[in-house]
Coordinates of C-alpha atoms in Angstrom, one line a residue:
M1 CA 16.9 1.2 -0.9
R2 CA 17.2 0.0 2.5
H3 CA 17.8 2.1 5.7
Y4 CA 18.5 0.9 9.2
I5 CA 17.4 2.5 12.4
T6 CA 18.0 1.6 16.2
S7 CA 17.6 4.1 18.9
A8 CA 18.0 3.1 22.4
C9 CA 16.5 4.9 25.4
A10 CA 19.4 4.4 27.9
S11 CA 22.0 2.6 26.0
A12 CA 25.8 3.8 26.0
A13 CA 29.2 2.5 25.4
L14 CA 31.4 1.9 28.3
I15 CA 35.4 2.2 27.7
F16 CA 37.4 -0.4 30.1
S17 CA 40.9 0.7 29.9
L18 CA 43.5 -1.8 30.8
A19 CA 47.0 -0.4 32.0
S20 CA 49.8 -1.7 30.1
C21 CA 53.5 -1.6 30.6
S22 CA 54.2 -1.2 27.0
D23 CA 55.0 1.9 25.2
K24 CA 52.1 1.5 22.7
G25 CA 50.0 2.9 25.4
A26 CA 46.9 1.4 27.1
M27 CA 44.5 -1.6 25.6
Q28 CA 40.7 -1.3 26.3
V29 CA 37.7 -3.0 25.9
E30 CA 34.9 -1.3 24.6
T31 CA 31.4 -2.5 25.8
Y32 CA 27.8 -1.9 25.0
T33 CA 25.4 -1.5 27.9
V34 CA 22.4 -3.4 27.3
S35 CA 19.0 -1.7 27.6
E36 CA 15.5 -1.6 26.0
T37 CA 15.6 -0.1 22.5
S38 CA 13.7 -0.1 19.2
M39 CA 14.8 -1.4 15.9
S40 CA 13.7 -0.7 12.2
E41 CA 14.3 -1.5 8.6
I42 CA 13.3 0.4 5.9
V43 CA 12.8 0.1 2.3
T44 CA 12.7 3.7 0.3
A45 CA 10.7 3.8 -3.1
T46 CA 8.9 6.5 -5.2
G47 CA 5.1 6.4 -6.3
T48 CA 2.0 7.9 -7.6
M49 CA -1.1 9.1 -5.9
E50 CA -4.4 7.2 -6.8
S51 CA -7.7 7.4 -5.7
V52 CA -8.9 4.1 -4.6
T53 CA -12.2 4.6 -6.3
S54 CA -12.6 6.4 -9.5
V55 CA -15.5 5.9 -11.8
D56 CA -16.0 7.4 -15.2
V57 CA -19.5 8.4 -15.3
G58 CA -21.3 8.0 -19.0
T59 CA -24.5 7.7 -20.5
Q60 CA -26.0 4.5 -22.4
V61 CA -28.1 6.5 -24.7
T62 CA -27.6 8.8 -27.8
G63 CA -29.1 12.4 -27.4
I64 CA -28.1 16.0 -26.5
V65 CA -27.1 16.9 -23.1
S66 CA -29.7 19.5 -21.9
Q67 CA -28.4 19.8 -18.5
L68 CA -25.2 19.7 -16.4
L69 CA -26.1 20.2 -12.8
V70 CA -22.3 20.0 -11.3
D71 CA -18.9 20.9 -12.3
F72 CA -15.2 20.5 -11.8
N73 CA -14.7 19.9 -8.0
D74 CA -18.1 19.8 -6.9
I75 CA -18.8 17.5 -4.0
V76 CA -21.6 15.0 -5.1
K77 CA -23.2 12.2 -3.0
K78 CA -24.6 8.6 -4.2
G79 CA -27.6 9.2 -6.1
E80 CA -27.5 12.6 -6.9
L81 CA -28.7 13.8 -10.3
I82 CA -25.8 15.3 -12.1
A83 CA -26.8 15.6 -15.7
E84 CA -29.9 15.2 -18.2
I85 CA -30.1 14.0 -21.8
D86 CA -32.7 15.5 -24.0
K87 CA -35.9 13.3 -23.8
T88 CA -38.0 14.1 -26.5
L89 CA -36.9 11.1 -28.8
L90 CA -36.8 8.9 -25.6
S91 CA -40.2 10.0 -24.4
A92 CA -41.6 9.1 -28.2
E93 CA -40.2 5.9 -28.2
V94 CA -41.6 5.0 -24.7
E95 CA -45.1 6.3 -26.2
S96 CA -44.7 4.1 -29.2
A97 CA -43.8 1.1 -27.1
N98 CA -47.0 1.7 -25.2
A99 CA -49.3 1.8 -28.4
S100 CA -47.3 -1.5 -29.6
L101 CA -48.1 -3.2 -26.3
A102 CA -52.0 -2.4 -26.2
S103 CA -52.2 -3.8 -29.6
A104 CA -50.1 -7.0 -29.1
K105 CA -52.6 -7.3 -25.9
A106 CA -55.6 -7.1 -28.0
Q107 CA -54.5 -9.9 -30.5
F108 CA -53.4 -12.1 -27.8
E109 CA -56.7 -12.0 -25.8
Y110 CA -58.3 -12.5 -29.2
A111 CA -56.4 -15.4 -30.1
Q112 CA -56.7 -16.8 -26.8
Q113 CA -60.5 -16.8 -26.7
N114 CA -60.4 -18.5 -30.1
Y115 CA -58.1 -21.1 -28.8
N116 CA -60.1 -21.8 -25.8
R117 CA -63.3 -22.4 -27.9
D118 CA -61.7 -24.4 -30.5
L119 CA -60.2 -26.6 -27.7
A120 CA -63.5 -27.4 -26.3
L121 CA -64.8 -28.3 -29.9
H122 CA -61.9 -30.2 -30.8
K123 CA -62.4 -32.6 -27.5
E124 CA -66.0 -33.1 -29.0
K125 CA -64.9 -34.1 -32.4
L126 CA -66.7 -31.1 -34.0
I127 CA -63.7 -29.6 -35.7
S128 CA -60.7 -31.2 -37.5
D129 CA -57.2 -31.4 -36.2
Y130 CA -56.1 -29.0 -38.9
E131 CA -58.4 -26.2 -37.8
F132 CA -57.2 -26.7 -34.2
Q133 CA -53.9 -26.7 -34.9
T134 CA -54.4 -23.4 -37.0
T135 CA -56.0 -21.9 -33.9
L136 CA -53.1 -23.1 -31.5
K137 CA -50.6 -21.7 -33.9
D138 CA -52.5 -18.3 -34.0
Y139 CA -52.6 -18.0 -30.3
Q140 CA -48.9 -19.2 -29.8
V141 CA -47.7 -16.2 -32.2
A142 CA -49.8 -13.7 -30.5
K143 CA -48.6 -14.8 -27.2
M144 CA -45.0 -14.3 -28.2
N145 CA -45.6 -11.0 -29.9
Y146 CA -47.2 -10.0 -26.9
E147 CA -44.2 -10.6 -24.6
K148 CA -41.9 -9.1 -26.9
T149 CA -43.9 -6.0 -26.9
Q150 CA -43.6 -6.2 -23.1
A151 CA -39.9 -6.4 -23.0
D152 CA -39.9 -3.6 -25.8
R153 CA -42.0 -1.3 -23.5
V154 CA -39.3 -2.0 -20.5
R155 CA -36.3 -1.1 -22.9
A156 CA -37.5 2.3 -23.9
A157 CA -38.5 3.1 -20.1
T158 CA -35.1 2.0 -19.3
N159 CA -33.5 4.2 -22.1
L160 CA -36.1 7.2 -20.9
G161 CA -34.5 6.4 -17.4
Y162 CA -30.9 6.7 -18.6
A163 CA -31.7 10.2 -19.8
E164 CA -31.0 11.2 -16.0
I165 CA -27.5 10.7 -15.1
Y166 CA -27.0 10.0 -11.3
S167 CA -23.9 9.9 -9.5
P168 CA -22.7 6.2 -8.9
I169 CA -20.5 7.1 -5.5
D170 CA -19.7 9.9 -2.7
G171 CA -16.8 11.9 -4.3
I172 CA -15.6 14.9 -6.2
V173 CA -16.0 15.7 -9.5
V174 CA -12.3 15.8 -11.0
S175 CA -13.3 15.8 -14.8
R176 CA -16.1 17.3 -16.8
E177 CA -15.8 16.1 -20.6
V178 CA -19.0 17.6 -22.1
E179 CA -20.8 20.8 -22.5
V180 CA -24.4 21.6 -22.7
G181 CA -25.8 21.4 -26.0
Q182 CA -23.2 18.8 -27.2
T183 CA -24.3 15.6 -28.7
V184 CA -23.3 11.9 -27.0
V185 CA -23.6 9.0 -29.0
S186 CA -24.1 5.7 -27.2
S187 CA -22.0 2.9 -29.1
M188 CA -19.6 0.0 -28.1
N189 CA -17.7 2.7 -25.9
V190 CA -19.8 4.5 -23.3
A191 CA -19.7 8.2 -23.8
N192 CA -18.1 9.8 -20.5
L193 CA -19.5 12.8 -19.0
Y194 CA -17.7 13.1 -15.6
V195 CA -14.7 11.4 -13.5
I196 CA -16.0 11.2 -10.1
A197 CA -13.5 10.1 -7.3
D198 CA -13.5 9.3 -3.7
L199 CA -10.6 11.4 -2.4
D200 CA -11.3 10.4 1.1
H201 CA -9.5 7.2 0.6
M202 CA -6.6 7.0 -1.5
Q203 CA -3.7 5.0 -2.5
V204 CA -0.1 5.0 -3.7
V205 CA 1.3 2.9 -6.2
G206 CA 5.1 2.5 -5.3
N207 CA 7.7 1.2 -7.4
V208 CA 9.8 -1.0 -5.3
D209 CA 13.5 -2.6 -6.6
E210 CA 13.7 -6.1 -7.1
A211 CA 16.7 -6.4 -4.5
D212 CA 13.9 -5.1 -1.9
I213 CA 10.6 -6.5 -2.9
G214 CA 11.2 -9.8 -0.9
Q215 CA 11.3 -7.8 2.2
V216 CA 7.8 -5.9 1.4
K217 CA 4.5 -7.6 2.9
V218 CA 1.0 -6.8 3.1
G219 CA 0.3 -5.1 6.2
Q220 CA 3.5 -3.2 7.1
H221 CA 3.3 0.3 8.0
V222 CA 4.3 3.1 5.5
T223 CA 5.1 6.8 5.9
F224 CA 5.4 9.0 2.9
T225 CA 5.7 12.7 1.8
V226 CA 4.6 14.5 -1.3
D227 CA 6.5 17.7 -2.8
S228 CA 3.4 19.9 -1.9
Y229 CA 3.5 19.5 1.5
P230 CA 7.4 18.8 2.6
D231 CA 6.7 19.5 6.3
D232 CA 3.8 16.8 6.8
T233 CA 4.2 13.2 6.8
F234 CA 1.6 10.7 5.7
T235 CA 1.1 7.1 6.8
G236 CA -0.5 4.3 5.1
T237 CA -0.4 0.5 5.0
V238 CA 0.9 -2.0 2.5
T239 CA -2.4 -3.6 1.0
Q240 CA -0.8 -5.5 -2.0
V241 CA 2.2 -6.5 -3.4
R242 CA 1.8 -7.1 -7.1
I243 CA 4.0 -9.7 -8.7
S244 CA 3.8 -8.4 -12.4
P245 CA 7.4 -6.8 -13.0
T246 CA 8.2 -3.5 -14.8
T247 CA 11.5 -3.4 -16.5
T248 CA 12.9 0.3 -17.4
N249 CA 16.5 0.6 -18.6
N250 CA 17.3 -2.7 -17.3
V251 CA 16.0 -1.9 -14.1
V252 CA 13.1 -4.3 -12.3
T253 CA 10.6 -3.0 -10.2
Y254 CA 7.5 -4.4 -8.6
E255 CA 4.3 -2.4 -8.0
V256 CA 3.3 -2.1 -4.2
I257 CA -0.1 -0.7 -3.3
V258 CA -0.3 1.6 -0.3
S259 CA -3.7 2.5 1.0
T260 CA -4.0 5.9 3.1
E261 CA -6.8 8.2 4.4
N262 CA -7.2 11.5 3.2
P263 CA -9.8 13.4 5.4
D264 CA -8.4 16.9 4.6
H265 CA -7.8 16.1 0.9
K266 CA -4.5 17.3 0.7
L267 CA -3.5 14.2 -1.2
L268 CA -4.5 14.5 -4.9
P269 CA -4.4 12.3 -7.8
G270 CA -1.1 12.3 -9.8
M271 CA 1.2 13.5 -7.0
T272 CA 4.6 12.0 -6.3
A273 CA 5.3 10.0 -3.0
N274 CA 8.3 9.3 -1.3
L275 CA 7.4 6.2 0.4
S276 CA 9.4 4.8 3.7
I277 CA 8.4 1.0 3.8
Y278 CA 8.9 -0.3 7.5
T279 CA 9.9 -3.8 6.7
L280 CA 10.8 -4.2 10.4
E281 CA 9.5 -2.7 13.5
L282 CA 10.5 -3.8 17.2
D283 CA 9.8 -1.8 20.2
N284 CA 10.9 -2.2 23.5
I285 CA 13.5 -5.1 23.1
L286 CA 16.8 -5.7 24.1
A287 CA 19.8 -5.7 21.2
V288 CA 23.4 -5.6 20.9
P289 CA 25.8 -4.5 18.2
L290 CA 26.4 -7.3 15.6
K291 CA 30.0 -6.6 16.7
A292 CA 29.3 -8.3 20.1
M293 CA 27.8 -11.5 18.4
K294 CA 31.3 -11.7 16.6
F295 CA 33.8 -10.7 19.4
N296 CA 36.3 -13.1 20.4
P297 CA 39.0 -12.2 23.0
E298 CA 41.0 -15.4 22.9
F299 CA 42.9 -14.0 20.2
A300 CA 44.1 -11.2 22.7
Q301 CA 47.8 -12.5 23.8
G302 CA 51.1 -10.8 24.4
E303 CA 52.9 -8.6 26.9
D304 CA 50.3 -5.7 26.3
M305 CA 47.2 -7.9 27.1
K306 CA 48.5 -9.2 30.6
D307 CA 46.1 -7.1 32.5
M308 CA 43.1 -8.3 30.3
P309 CA 40.1 -9.2 32.4
K310 CA 40.0 -13.2 33.3
L311 CA 37.9 -14.9 30.5
V312 CA 35.3 -17.3 31.2
P313 CA 34.3 -19.6 28.6
L314 CA 31.7 -21.7 28.3
D315 CA 32.2 -25.5 29.0
S316 CA 30.4 -26.6 25.8
V317 CA 29.9 -25.2 22.4
C318 CA 26.8 -22.6 21.8
K319 CA 25.6 -21.4 18.7
N320 CA 24.9 -18.1 19.9
S321 CA 26.9 -16.2 22.8
V322 CA 28.4 -12.9 23.8
W323 CA 31.1 -11.9 26.2
V324 CA 29.8 -9.9 29.3
L325 CA 31.9 -8.1 31.6
K326 CA 31.3 -8.6 35.1
E327 CA 32.0 -6.5 38.1
N328 CA 34.7 -8.7 39.4
N329 CA 36.7 -7.9 36.3
Q330 CA 35.8 -11.4 34.2
L331 CA 34.6 -11.6 30.8
V332 CA 32.1 -14.3 30.9
Q333 CA 31.0 -15.9 27.8
T334 CA 27.0 -16.0 28.1
P335 CA 24.8 -17.8 25.7
V336 CA 21.8 -15.8 24.2
E337 CA 18.6 -16.4 22.2
V338 CA 18.4 -14.3 19.2
G339 CA 15.3 -12.8 17.1
M340 CA 15.3 -10.5 14.2
S341 CA 18.5 -8.3 13.0
N342 CA 19.3 -5.9 10.6
S343 CA 23.1 -4.6 9.2
V344 CA 23.6 -3.2 12.8
Y345 CA 22.0 -4.7 15.6
Q346 CA 20.8 -8.1 16.7
Q347 CA 17.5 -8.5 18.7
I348 CA 18.2 -10.5 21.9
T349 CA 15.2 -12.7 23.3
G350 CA 16.8 -14.2 26.2
G351 CA 20.1 -14.7 28.2
L352 CA 20.8 -10.9 28.8
K353 CA 19.1 -8.2 31.0
P354 CA 19.0 -4.5 31.0
G355 CA 22.4 -3.1 32.4
D356 CA 24.5 -6.1 31.1
K357 CA 28.0 -4.7 29.7
V358 CA 28.7 -6.6 26.4
A359 CA 32.0 -6.7 25.0
I360 CA 32.2 -5.2 21.5
Q361 CA 36.1 -5.3 20.7
I362 CA 39.6 -4.7 22.0
S363 CA 41.4 -1.2 21.0
E364 CA 44.5 0.4 21.9
A365 CA 44.5 4.3 23.0
S366 CA 47.6 6.2 21.5
D367 CA 47.0 9.1 23.7
E368 CA 46.1 9.3 27.5
G369 CA 42.6 10.5 28.3
N370 CA 41.8 9.4 24.4
P371 CA 39.9 6.4 24.6
Q372 CA 39.1 6.2 21.2
G373 CA 43.0 6.2 20.2
A374 CA 42.3 9.0 18.1
K375 CA 45.3 11.9 17.7
K376 CA 44.3 15.2 18.7
E377 CA 44.3 17.8 15.7
E378 CA 46.5 20.5 16.2
N379 CA 45.6 24.0 14.7
P380 CA 48.9 25.8 13.2
F381 CA 47.7 29.3 13.7
M382 CA 47.0 28.8 17.3
P383 CA 49.9 30.2 19.5
K384 CA 52.1 27.7 21.2
P385 CA 53.3 27.5 24.7
P386 CA 56.3 29.5 25.7
G387 CA 59.6 27.6 25.2
Q388 CA 58.2 25.2 22.3
R389 CA 58.7 27.6 19.3
N390 CA 62.3 27.3 19.1
K391 CA 62.2 23.6 19.6
T392 CA 63.8 21.8 16.7
K393 CA 62.6 18.5 15.7
K394 CA 65.3 15.8 16.4

């Protein structure tokens, strides 16, 4: 849904009354006094608060949880130890890998010595090709076995290191999934222990109607409120406009991501935010009502318009122009340069200056002293002046 806001610093509407000999009353030219103003256009939407960075912290090894060092709402730092898995079996695997590595190393060194000796003998034609090829094969097998045991040793040591769980980011623990003594099983899915979120940097996933999504651009200013703090207004910036549509009950919406800072941690994941996206923001500009752009005094004819200000039209056709009321009682058609607009006002980038009185419309006043032409309402319970109570309507 779009909303339009225009606030003027010193603008005002001036009514230029024209005396008329007709019984219909005085005719009047309404004018708008040009001054510096601001103009905004807003698209409203609702969305859900999310943390920009939220990490599911798990384990890549199977074992029993021996320690949980943090709990719900605890603040953690990147690299801080937060949990441990029992290391008994993992340590045993490391010792087994060390023994296998030592054995493979001894076999490799022995095969290497035999290979170097037989290589020298083969060059002197003292052993057959078959004997040398057998020695070469034994050497290559021992070398590959040694390299494999080295990799097994690295894997066993790495798994032992995975028994200590460290925080991957600075944040707050928003969820704890396990208890001490619980067995976690590593499979295709990592077994989650914690959910840690960075609440300093939040985002709103807003749902914008398809009629308004064309106006929303990255970088636009956003204000929003949440039900938990109705008196507080938060600010943010559009960082992403997702082109994937969502259809609910035949209503098509698009997701708009709004980033915001959250130093006080008032904003929590899951809160509903009411967004106001400023698709147009102009400050210290000159603007006139759209009525002024469409105003045409040349249709005003007849006896009632005999005191109409003198019209001074342009000699040539102009795409955009307004009628300016001068001090010498002249309405002068003035060409203008235009900028942005909303449903109420048009920005003027050239042709006018502050203080110019731009004609809006011509209207008729039915009561003297009532320039808007509205009839004054009478209270039937108020006492009437003397002599009026017994008057009969003719």
